[in-house]
PDB file of C-alpha atoms (C1' of nucleotides) in Angstrom:
ATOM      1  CA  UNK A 223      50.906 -17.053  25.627  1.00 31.00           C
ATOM      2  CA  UNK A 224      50.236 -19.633  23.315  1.00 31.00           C
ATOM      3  CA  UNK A 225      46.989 -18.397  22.310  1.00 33.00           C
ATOM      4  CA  UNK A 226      48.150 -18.117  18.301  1.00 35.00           C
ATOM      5  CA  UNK A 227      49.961 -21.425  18.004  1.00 32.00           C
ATOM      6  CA  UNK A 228      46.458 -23.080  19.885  1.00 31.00           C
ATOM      7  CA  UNK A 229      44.055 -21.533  17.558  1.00 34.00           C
ATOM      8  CA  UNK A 230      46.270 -22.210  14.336  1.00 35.00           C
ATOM      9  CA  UNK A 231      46.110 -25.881  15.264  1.00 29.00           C
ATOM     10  CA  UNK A 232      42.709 -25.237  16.221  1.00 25.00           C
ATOM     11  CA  UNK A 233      41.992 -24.197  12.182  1.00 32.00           C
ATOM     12  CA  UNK A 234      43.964 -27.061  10.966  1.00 30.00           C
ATOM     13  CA  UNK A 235      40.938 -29.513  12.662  1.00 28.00           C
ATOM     14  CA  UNK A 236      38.086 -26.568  11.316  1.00 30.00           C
ATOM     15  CA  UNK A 237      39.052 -26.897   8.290  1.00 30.00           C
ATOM     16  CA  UNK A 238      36.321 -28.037   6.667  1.00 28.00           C
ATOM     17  CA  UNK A 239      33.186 -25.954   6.323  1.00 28.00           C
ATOM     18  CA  UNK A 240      34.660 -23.285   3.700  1.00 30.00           C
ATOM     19  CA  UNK A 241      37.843 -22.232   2.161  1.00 30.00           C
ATOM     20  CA  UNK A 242      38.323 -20.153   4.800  1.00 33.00           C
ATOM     21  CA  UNK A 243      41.422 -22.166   6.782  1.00 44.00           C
ATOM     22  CA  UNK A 244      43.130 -20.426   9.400  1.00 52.00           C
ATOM     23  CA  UNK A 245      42.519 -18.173  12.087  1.00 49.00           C
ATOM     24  CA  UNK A 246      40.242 -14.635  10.979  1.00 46.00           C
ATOM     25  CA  UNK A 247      40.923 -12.951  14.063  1.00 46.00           C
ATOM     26  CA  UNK A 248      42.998 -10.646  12.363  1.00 40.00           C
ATOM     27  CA  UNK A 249      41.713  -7.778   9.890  1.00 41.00           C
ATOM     28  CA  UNK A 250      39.669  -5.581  12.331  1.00 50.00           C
ATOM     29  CA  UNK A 251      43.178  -3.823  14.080  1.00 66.00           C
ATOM     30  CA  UNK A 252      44.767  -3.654  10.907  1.00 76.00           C
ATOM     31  CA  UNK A 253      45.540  -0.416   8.944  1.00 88.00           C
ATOM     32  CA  UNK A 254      42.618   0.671   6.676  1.00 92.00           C
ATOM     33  CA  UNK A 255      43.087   0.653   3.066  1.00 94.00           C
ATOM     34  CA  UNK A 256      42.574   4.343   2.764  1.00 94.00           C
ATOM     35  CA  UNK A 257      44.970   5.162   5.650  1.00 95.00           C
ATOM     36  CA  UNK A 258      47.687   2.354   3.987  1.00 97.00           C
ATOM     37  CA  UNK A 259      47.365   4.377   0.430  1.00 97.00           C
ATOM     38  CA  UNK A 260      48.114   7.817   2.422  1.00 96.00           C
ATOM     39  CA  UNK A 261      51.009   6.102   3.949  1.00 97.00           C
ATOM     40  CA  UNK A 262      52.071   4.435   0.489  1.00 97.00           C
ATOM     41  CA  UNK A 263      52.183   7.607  -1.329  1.00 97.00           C
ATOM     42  CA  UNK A 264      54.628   9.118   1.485  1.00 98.00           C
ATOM     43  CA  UNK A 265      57.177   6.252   1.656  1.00 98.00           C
ATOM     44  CA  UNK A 266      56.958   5.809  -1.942  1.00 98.00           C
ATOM     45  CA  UNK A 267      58.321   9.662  -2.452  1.00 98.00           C
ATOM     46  CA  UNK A 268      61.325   7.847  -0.303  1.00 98.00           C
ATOM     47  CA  UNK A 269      61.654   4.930  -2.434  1.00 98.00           C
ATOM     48  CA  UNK A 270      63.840   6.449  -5.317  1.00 98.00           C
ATOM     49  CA  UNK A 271      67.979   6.615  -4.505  1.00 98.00           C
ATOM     50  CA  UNK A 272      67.800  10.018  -6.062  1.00 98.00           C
ATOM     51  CA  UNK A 273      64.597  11.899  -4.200  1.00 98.00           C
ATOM     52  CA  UNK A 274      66.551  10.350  -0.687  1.00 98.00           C
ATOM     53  CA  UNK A 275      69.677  11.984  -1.879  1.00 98.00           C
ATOM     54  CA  UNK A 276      67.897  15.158  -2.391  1.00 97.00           C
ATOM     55  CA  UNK A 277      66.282  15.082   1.075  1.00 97.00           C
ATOM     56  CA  UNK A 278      70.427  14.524   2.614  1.00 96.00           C
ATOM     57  CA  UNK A 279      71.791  18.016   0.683  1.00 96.00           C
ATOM     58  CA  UNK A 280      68.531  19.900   1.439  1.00 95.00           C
ATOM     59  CA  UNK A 281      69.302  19.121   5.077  1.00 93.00           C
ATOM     60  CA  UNK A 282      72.671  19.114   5.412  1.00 89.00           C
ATOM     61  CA  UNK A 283      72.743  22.696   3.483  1.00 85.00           C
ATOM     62  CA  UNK A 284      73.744  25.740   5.827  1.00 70.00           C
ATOM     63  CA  UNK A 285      70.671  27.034   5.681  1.00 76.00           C
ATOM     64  CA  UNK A 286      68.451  24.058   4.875  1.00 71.00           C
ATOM     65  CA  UNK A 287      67.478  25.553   1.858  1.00 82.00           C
ATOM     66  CA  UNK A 288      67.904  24.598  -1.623  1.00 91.00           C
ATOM     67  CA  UNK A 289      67.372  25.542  -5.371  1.00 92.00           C
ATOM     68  CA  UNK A 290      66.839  23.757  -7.923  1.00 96.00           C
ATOM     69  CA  UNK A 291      69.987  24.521  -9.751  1.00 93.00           C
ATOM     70  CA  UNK A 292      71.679  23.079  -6.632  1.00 92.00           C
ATOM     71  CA  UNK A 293      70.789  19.634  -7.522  1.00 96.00           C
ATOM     72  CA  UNK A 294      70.915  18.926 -11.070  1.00 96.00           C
ATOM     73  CA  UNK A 295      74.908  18.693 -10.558  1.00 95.00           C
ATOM     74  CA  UNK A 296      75.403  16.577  -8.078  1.00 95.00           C
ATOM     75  CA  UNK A 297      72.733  13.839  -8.357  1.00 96.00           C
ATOM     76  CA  UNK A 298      73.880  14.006 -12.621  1.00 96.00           C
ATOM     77  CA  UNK A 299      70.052  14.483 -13.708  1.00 97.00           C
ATOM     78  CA  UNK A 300      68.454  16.754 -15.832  1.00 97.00           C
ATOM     79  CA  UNK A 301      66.779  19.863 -14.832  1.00 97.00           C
ATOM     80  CA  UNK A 302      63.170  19.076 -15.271  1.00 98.00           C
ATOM     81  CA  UNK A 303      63.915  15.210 -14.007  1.00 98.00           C
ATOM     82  CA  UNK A 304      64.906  17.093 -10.381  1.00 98.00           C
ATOM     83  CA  UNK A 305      61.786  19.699 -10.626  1.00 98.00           C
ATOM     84  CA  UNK A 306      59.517  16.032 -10.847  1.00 98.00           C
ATOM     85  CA  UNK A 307      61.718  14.516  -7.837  1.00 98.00           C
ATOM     86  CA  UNK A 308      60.877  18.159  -5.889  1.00 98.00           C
ATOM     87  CA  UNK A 309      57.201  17.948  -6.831  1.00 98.00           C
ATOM     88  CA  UNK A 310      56.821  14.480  -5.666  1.00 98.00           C
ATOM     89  CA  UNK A 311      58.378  15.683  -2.267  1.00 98.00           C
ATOM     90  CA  UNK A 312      56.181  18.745  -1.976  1.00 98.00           C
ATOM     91  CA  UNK A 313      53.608  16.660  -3.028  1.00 97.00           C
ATOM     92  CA  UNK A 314      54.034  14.217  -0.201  1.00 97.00           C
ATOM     93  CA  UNK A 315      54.315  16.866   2.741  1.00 97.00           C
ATOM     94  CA  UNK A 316      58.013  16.355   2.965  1.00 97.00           C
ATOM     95  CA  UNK A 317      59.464  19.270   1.117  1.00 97.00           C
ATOM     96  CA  UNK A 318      58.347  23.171   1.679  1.00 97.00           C
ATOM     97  CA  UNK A 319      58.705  25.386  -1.553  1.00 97.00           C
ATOM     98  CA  UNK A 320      59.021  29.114  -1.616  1.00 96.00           C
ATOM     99  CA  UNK A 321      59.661  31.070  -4.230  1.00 95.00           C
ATOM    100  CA  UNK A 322      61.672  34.058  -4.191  1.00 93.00           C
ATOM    101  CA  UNK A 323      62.326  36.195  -7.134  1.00 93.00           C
ATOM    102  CA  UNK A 324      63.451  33.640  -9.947  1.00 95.00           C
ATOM    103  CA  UNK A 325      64.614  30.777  -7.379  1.00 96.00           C
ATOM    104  CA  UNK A 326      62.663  28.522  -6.239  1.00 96.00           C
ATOM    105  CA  UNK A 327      63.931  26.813  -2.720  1.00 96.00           C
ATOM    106  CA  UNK A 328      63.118  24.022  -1.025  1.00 96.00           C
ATOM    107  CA  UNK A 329      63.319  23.206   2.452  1.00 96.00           C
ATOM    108  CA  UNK A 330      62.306  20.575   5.156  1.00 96.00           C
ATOM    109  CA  UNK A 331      59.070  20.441   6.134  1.00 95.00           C
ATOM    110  CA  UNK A 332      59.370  21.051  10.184  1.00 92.00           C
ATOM    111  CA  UNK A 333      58.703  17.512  12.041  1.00 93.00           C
ATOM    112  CA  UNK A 334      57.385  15.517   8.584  1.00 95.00           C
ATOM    113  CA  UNK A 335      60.133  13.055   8.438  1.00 95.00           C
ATOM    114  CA  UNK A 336      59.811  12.869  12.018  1.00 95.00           C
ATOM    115  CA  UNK A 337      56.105  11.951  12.208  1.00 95.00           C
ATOM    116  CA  UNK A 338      56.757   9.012   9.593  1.00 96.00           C
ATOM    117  CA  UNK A 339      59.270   8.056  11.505  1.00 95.00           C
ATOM    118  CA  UNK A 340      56.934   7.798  14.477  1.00 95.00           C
ATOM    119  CA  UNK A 341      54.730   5.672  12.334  1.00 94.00           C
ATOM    120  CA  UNK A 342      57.132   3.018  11.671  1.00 94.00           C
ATOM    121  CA  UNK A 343      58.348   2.790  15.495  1.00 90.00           C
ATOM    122  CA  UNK A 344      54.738   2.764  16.743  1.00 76.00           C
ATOM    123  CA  UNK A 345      53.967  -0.292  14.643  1.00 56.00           C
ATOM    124  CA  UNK A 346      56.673  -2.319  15.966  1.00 44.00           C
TER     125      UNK A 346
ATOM    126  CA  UNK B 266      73.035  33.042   9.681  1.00 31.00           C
ATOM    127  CA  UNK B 267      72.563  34.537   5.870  1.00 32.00           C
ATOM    128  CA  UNK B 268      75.682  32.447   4.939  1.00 34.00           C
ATOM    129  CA  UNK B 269      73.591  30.713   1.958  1.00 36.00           C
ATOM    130  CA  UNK B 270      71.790  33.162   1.086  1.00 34.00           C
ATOM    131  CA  UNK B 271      74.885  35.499   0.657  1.00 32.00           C
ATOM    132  CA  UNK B 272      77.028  33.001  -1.440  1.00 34.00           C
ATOM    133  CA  UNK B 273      73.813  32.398  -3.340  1.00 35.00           C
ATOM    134  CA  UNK B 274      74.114  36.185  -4.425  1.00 31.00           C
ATOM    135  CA  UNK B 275      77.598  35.119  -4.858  1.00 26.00           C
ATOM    136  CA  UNK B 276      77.314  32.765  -6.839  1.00 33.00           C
ATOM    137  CA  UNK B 277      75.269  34.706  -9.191  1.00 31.00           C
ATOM    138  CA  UNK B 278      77.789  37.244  -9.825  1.00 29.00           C
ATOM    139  CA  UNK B 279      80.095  34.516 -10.710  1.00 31.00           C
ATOM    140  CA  UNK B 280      77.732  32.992 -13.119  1.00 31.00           C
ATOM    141  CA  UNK B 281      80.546  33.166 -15.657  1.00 29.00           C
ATOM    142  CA  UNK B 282      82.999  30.573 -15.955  1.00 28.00           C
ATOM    143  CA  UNK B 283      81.089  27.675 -17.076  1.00 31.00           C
ATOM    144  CA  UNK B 284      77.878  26.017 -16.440  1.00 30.00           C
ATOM    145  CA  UNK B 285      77.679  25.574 -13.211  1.00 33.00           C
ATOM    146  CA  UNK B 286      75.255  29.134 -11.701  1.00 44.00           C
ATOM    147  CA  UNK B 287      74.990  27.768  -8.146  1.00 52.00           C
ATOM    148  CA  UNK B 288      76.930  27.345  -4.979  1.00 49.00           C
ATOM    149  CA  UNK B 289      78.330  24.075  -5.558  1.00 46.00           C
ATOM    150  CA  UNK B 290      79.062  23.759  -1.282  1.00 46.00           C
ATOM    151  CA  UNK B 291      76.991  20.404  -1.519  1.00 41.00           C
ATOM    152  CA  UNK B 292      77.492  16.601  -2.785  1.00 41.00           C
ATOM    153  CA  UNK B 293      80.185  15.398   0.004  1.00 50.00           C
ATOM    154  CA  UNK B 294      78.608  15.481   2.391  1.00 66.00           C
ATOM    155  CA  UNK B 295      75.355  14.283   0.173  1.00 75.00           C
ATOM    156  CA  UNK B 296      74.148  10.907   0.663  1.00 88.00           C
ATOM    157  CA  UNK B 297      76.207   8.364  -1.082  1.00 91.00           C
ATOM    158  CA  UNK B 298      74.702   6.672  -4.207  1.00 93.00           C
ATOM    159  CA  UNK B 299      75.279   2.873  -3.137  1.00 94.00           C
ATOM    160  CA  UNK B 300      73.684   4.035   0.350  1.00 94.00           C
ATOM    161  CA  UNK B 301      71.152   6.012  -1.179  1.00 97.00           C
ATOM    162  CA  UNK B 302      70.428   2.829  -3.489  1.00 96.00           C
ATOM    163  CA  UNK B 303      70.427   0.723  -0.281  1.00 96.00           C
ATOM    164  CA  UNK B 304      68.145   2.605   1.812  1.00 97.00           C
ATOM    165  CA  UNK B 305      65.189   3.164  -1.517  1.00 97.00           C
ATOM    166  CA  UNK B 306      65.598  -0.594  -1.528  1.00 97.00           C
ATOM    167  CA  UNK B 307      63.803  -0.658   1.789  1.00 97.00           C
ATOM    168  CA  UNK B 308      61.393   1.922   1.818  1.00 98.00           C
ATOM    169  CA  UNK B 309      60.534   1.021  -1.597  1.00 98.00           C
ATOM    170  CA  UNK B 310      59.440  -2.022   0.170  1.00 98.00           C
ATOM    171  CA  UNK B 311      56.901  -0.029   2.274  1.00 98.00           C
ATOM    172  CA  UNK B 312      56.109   1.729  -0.500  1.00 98.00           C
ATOM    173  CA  UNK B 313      53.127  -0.388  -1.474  1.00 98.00           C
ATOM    174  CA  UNK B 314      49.356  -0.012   0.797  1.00 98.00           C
ATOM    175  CA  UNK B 315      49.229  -3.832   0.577  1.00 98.00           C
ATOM    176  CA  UNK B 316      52.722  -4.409   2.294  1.00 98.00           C
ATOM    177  CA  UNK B 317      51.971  -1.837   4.785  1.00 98.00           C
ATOM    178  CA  UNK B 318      49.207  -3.754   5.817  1.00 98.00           C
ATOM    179  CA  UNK B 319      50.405  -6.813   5.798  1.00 97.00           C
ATOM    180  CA  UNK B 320      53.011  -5.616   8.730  1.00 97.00           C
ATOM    181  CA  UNK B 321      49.852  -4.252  10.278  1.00 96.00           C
ATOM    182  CA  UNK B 322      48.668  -7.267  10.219  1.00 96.00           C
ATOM    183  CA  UNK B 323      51.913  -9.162  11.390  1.00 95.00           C
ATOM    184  CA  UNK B 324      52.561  -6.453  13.975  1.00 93.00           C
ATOM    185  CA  UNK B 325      49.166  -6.875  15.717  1.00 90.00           C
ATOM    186  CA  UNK B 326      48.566 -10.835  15.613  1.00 85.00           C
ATOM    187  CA  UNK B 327      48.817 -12.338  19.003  1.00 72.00           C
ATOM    188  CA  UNK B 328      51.763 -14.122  18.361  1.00 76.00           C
ATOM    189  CA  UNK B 329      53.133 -11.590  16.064  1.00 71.00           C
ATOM    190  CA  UNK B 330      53.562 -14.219  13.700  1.00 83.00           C
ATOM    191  CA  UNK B 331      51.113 -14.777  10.895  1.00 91.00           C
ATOM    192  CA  UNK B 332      51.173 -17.614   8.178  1.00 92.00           C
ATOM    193  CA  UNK B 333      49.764 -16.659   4.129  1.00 96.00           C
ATOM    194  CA  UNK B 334      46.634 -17.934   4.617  1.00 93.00           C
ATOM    195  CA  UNK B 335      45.554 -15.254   7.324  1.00 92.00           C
ATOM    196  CA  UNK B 336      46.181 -12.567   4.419  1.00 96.00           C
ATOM    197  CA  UNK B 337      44.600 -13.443   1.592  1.00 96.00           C
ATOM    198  CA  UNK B 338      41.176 -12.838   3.300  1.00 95.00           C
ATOM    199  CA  UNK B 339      41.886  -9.131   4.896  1.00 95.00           C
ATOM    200  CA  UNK B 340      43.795  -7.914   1.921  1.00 97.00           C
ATOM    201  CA  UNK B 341      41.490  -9.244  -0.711  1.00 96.00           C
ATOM    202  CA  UNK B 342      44.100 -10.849  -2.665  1.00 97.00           C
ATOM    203  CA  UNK B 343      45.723 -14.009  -4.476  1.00 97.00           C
ATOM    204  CA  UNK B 344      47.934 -16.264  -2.521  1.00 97.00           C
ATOM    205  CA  UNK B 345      51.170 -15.680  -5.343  1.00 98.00           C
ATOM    206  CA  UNK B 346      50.337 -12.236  -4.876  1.00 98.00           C
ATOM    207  CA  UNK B 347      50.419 -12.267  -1.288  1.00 98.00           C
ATOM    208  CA  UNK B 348      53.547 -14.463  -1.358  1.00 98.00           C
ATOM    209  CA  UNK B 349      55.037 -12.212  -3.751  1.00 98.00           C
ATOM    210  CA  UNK B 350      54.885  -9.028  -1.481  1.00 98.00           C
ATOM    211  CA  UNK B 351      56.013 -11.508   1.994  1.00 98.00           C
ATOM    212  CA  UNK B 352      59.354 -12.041  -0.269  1.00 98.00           C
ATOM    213  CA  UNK B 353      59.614  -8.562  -1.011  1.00 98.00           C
ATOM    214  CA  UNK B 354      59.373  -7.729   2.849  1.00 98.00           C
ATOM    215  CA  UNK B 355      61.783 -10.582   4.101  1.00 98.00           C
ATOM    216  CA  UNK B 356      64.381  -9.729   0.956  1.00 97.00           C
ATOM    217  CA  UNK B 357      63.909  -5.729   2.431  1.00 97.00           C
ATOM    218  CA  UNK B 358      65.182  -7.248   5.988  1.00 97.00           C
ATOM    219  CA  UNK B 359      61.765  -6.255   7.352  1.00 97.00           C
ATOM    220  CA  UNK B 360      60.134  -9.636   8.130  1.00 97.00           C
ATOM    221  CA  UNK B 361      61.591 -13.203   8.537  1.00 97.00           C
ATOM    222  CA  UNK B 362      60.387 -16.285   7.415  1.00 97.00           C
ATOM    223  CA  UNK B 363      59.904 -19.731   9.433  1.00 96.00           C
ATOM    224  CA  UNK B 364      58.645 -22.230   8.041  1.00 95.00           C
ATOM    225  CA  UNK B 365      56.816 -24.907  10.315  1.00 94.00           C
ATOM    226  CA  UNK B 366      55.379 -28.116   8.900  1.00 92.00           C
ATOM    227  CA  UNK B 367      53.153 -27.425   6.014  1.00 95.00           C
ATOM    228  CA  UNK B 368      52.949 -23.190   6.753  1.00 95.00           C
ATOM    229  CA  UNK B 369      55.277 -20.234   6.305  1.00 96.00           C
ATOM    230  CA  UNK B 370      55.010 -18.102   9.283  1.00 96.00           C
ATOM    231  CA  UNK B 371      56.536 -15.016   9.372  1.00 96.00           C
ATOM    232  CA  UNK B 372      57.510 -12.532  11.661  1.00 96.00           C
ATOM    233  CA  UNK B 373      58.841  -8.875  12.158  1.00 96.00           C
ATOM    234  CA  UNK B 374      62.606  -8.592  12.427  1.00 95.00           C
ATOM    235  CA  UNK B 375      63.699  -7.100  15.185  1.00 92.00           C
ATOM    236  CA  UNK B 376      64.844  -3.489  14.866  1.00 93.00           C
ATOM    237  CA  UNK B 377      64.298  -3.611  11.404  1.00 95.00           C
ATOM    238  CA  UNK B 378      61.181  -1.108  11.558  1.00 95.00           C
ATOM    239  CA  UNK B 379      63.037   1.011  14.504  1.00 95.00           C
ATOM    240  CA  UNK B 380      66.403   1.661  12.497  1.00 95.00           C
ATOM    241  CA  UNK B 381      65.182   2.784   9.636  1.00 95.00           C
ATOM    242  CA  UNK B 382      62.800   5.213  11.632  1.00 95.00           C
ATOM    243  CA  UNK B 383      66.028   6.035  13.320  1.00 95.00           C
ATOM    244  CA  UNK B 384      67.225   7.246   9.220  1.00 94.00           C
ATOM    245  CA  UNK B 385      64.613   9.417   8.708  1.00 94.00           C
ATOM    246  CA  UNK B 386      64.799  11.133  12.670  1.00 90.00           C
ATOM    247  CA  UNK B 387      68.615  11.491  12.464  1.00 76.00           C
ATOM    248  CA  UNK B 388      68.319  13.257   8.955  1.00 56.00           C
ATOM    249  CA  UNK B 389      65.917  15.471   9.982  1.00 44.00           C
TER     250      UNK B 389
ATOM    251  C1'  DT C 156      60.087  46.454 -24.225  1.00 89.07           C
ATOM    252  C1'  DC C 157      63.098  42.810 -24.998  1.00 89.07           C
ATOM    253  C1'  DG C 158      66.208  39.103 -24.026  1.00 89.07           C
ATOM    254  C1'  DA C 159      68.082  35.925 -20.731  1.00 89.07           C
ATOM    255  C1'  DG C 160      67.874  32.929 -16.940  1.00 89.07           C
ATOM    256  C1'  DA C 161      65.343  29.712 -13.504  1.00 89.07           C
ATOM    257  C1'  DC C 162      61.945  26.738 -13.089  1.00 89.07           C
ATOM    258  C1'  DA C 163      57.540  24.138 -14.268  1.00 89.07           C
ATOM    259  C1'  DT C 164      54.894  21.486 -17.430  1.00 89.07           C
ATOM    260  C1'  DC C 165      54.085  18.488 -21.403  1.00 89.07           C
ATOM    261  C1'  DG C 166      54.633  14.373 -24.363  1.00 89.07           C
ATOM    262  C1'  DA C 167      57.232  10.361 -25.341  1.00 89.07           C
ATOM    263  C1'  DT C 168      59.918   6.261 -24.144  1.00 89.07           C
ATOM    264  C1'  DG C 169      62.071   2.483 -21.735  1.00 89.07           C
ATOM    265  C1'  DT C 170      61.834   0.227 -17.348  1.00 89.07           C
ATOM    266  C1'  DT C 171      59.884  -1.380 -13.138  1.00 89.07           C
ATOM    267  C1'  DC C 172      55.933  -2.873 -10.439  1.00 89.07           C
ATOM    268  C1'  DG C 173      51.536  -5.201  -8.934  1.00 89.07           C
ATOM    269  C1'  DT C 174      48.533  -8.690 -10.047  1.00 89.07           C
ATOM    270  C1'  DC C 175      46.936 -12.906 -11.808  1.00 89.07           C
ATOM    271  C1'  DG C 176      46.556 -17.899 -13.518  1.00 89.07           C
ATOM    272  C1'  DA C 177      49.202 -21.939 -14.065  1.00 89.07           C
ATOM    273  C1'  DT C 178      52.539 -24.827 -12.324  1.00 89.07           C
ATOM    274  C1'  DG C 179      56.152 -26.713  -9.201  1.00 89.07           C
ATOM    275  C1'  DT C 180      57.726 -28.253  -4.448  1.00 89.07           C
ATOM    276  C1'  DA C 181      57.362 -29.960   0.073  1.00 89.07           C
ATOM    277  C1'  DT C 182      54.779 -31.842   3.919  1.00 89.07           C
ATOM    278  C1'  DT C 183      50.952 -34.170   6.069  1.00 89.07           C
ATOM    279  C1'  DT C 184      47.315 -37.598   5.999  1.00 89.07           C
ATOM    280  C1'  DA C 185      44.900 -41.651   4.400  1.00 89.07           C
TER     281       DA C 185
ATOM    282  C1'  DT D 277      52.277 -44.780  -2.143  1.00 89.07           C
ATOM    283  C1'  DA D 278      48.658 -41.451  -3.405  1.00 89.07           C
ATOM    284  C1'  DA D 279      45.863 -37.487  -2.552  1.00 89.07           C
ATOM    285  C1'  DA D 280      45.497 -33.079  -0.452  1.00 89.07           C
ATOM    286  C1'  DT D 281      47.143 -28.855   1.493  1.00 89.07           C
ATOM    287  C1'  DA D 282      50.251 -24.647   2.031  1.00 89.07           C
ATOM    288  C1'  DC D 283      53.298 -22.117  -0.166  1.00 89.07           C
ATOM    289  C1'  DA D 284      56.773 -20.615  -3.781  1.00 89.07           C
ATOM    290  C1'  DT D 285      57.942 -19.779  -8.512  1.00 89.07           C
ATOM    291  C1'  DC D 286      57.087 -18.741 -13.376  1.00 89.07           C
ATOM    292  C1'  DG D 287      55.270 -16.182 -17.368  1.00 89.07           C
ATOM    293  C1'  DA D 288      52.323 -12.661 -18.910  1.00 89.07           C
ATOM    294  C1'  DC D 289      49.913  -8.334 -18.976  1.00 89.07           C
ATOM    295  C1'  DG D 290      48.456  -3.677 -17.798  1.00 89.07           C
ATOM    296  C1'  DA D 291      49.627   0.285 -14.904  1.00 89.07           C
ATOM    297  C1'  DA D 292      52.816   3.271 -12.860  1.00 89.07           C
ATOM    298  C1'  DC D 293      57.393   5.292 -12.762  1.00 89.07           C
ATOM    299  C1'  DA D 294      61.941   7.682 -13.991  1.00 89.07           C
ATOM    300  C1'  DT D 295      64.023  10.111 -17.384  1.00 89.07           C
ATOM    301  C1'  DC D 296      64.573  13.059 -21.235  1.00 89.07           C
ATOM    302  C1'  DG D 297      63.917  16.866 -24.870  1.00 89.07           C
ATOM    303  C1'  DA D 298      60.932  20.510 -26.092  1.00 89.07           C
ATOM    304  C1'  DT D 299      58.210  24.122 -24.664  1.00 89.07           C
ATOM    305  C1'  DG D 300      55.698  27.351 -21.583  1.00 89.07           C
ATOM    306  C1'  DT D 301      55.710  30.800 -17.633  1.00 89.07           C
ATOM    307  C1'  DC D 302      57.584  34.129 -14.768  1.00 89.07           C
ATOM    308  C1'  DT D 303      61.085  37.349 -13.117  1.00 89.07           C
ATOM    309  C1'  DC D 304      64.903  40.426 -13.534  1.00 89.07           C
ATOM    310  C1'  DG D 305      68.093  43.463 -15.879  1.00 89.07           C
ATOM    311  C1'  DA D 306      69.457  46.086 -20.138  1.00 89.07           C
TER     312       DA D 306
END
DNA sequence: TCGAGACATCGATGTTCGTCGATGTATTTA
DNA sequence: TAAATACATCGACGAACATCGATGTCTCGA
């Protein structure tokens, strides 16, 4: 129960042989560099006010479907500002694109919010 | 069930008036800018491979408390950097800070993680 | 075939971010 | 009290980002 608090203490008399001062015993468990950059690039498409807003009206439309001419009005950008927003969240698995005749519309991609959801709850 | 698609045709018919080409049946009930600011505030804060690690790290410690010096080994980085992103994480509501003696040892706050998973689900 | 509309892409610009070295602060030990 | 350790803060620098105007591409209707 008190394994952490033992072996920190336990460091604080080893500390002596190299700059190495507390406990290594992490590192091996922890989430690879290459699996952290995947999971980087996906929250960071959710880490701008304006590509989270776009996310809320794509799902809250009636059909869950969106074009681009949708947005530029309500989140006060300019058009090509919300087609780099859309790319970023195609980009990152969150958004599906299909166009049809000159629209372009956007939709959820089915369970992707939900699976980074999962990875946050898992980690707790 | 073709609601949106039919006042999309609608709405290009009526592509007249002014400006505006598209149904304009979005933005209240849109994500609100301060919450939208709120919520990039976080994920922005997970929005970095070297953060996401470094709740990895916290996460899976025996204690589930780790002090600085355990992550400036696995992460390959400077101690002000590694302070840097802690105070990033803590400021995001995502970790909290004791500090014991001489070391900072920080910890994941509670439900922190699980609400903002619960965001993403209930959006979805 | 031509013009207009919807959207994507490009290039530029101001801002934010990640990282580092240097320095400051607080606590423990001698 | 003085030295050492753990950590935070500061200032700087290069990279990445958000935004915009201008332009390119594609589709539809006249």
């Amino acid at each position: 129960m008190t394994t952490a608090t033992a072996s920190r203490a336990l460091a604080d008399t080893a500390c002596e042989a190299e700059a190495a001062c507390c406990v290594p015993t992490h590192g091996q468990n922890a989430l690879e560099p290459a699996e952290a950059n995947a999971l980087a690039t996906r929250f960071k498409a959710l880490a701008d006010p304006n590509r989270l807003r776009i996310l809320s009206i794509v799902s809250s439309s009636a059909e869950a479907e969106t074009c681009v001419c949708d947005l530029t009005e309500p989140l006060d950008l300019g058009q090509p500002t919300v087609s780099h927003h859309l790319k970023i969240l195609v980009d990152a698995g969150l958004l599906n694109r299909e166009k049809r005749g000159v629209w372009a519309y956007y939709s959820l991609a089915p369970n992707a919010l939900d699976s980074l959801a999962a990875t946050l709850t898992q980690k707790a």
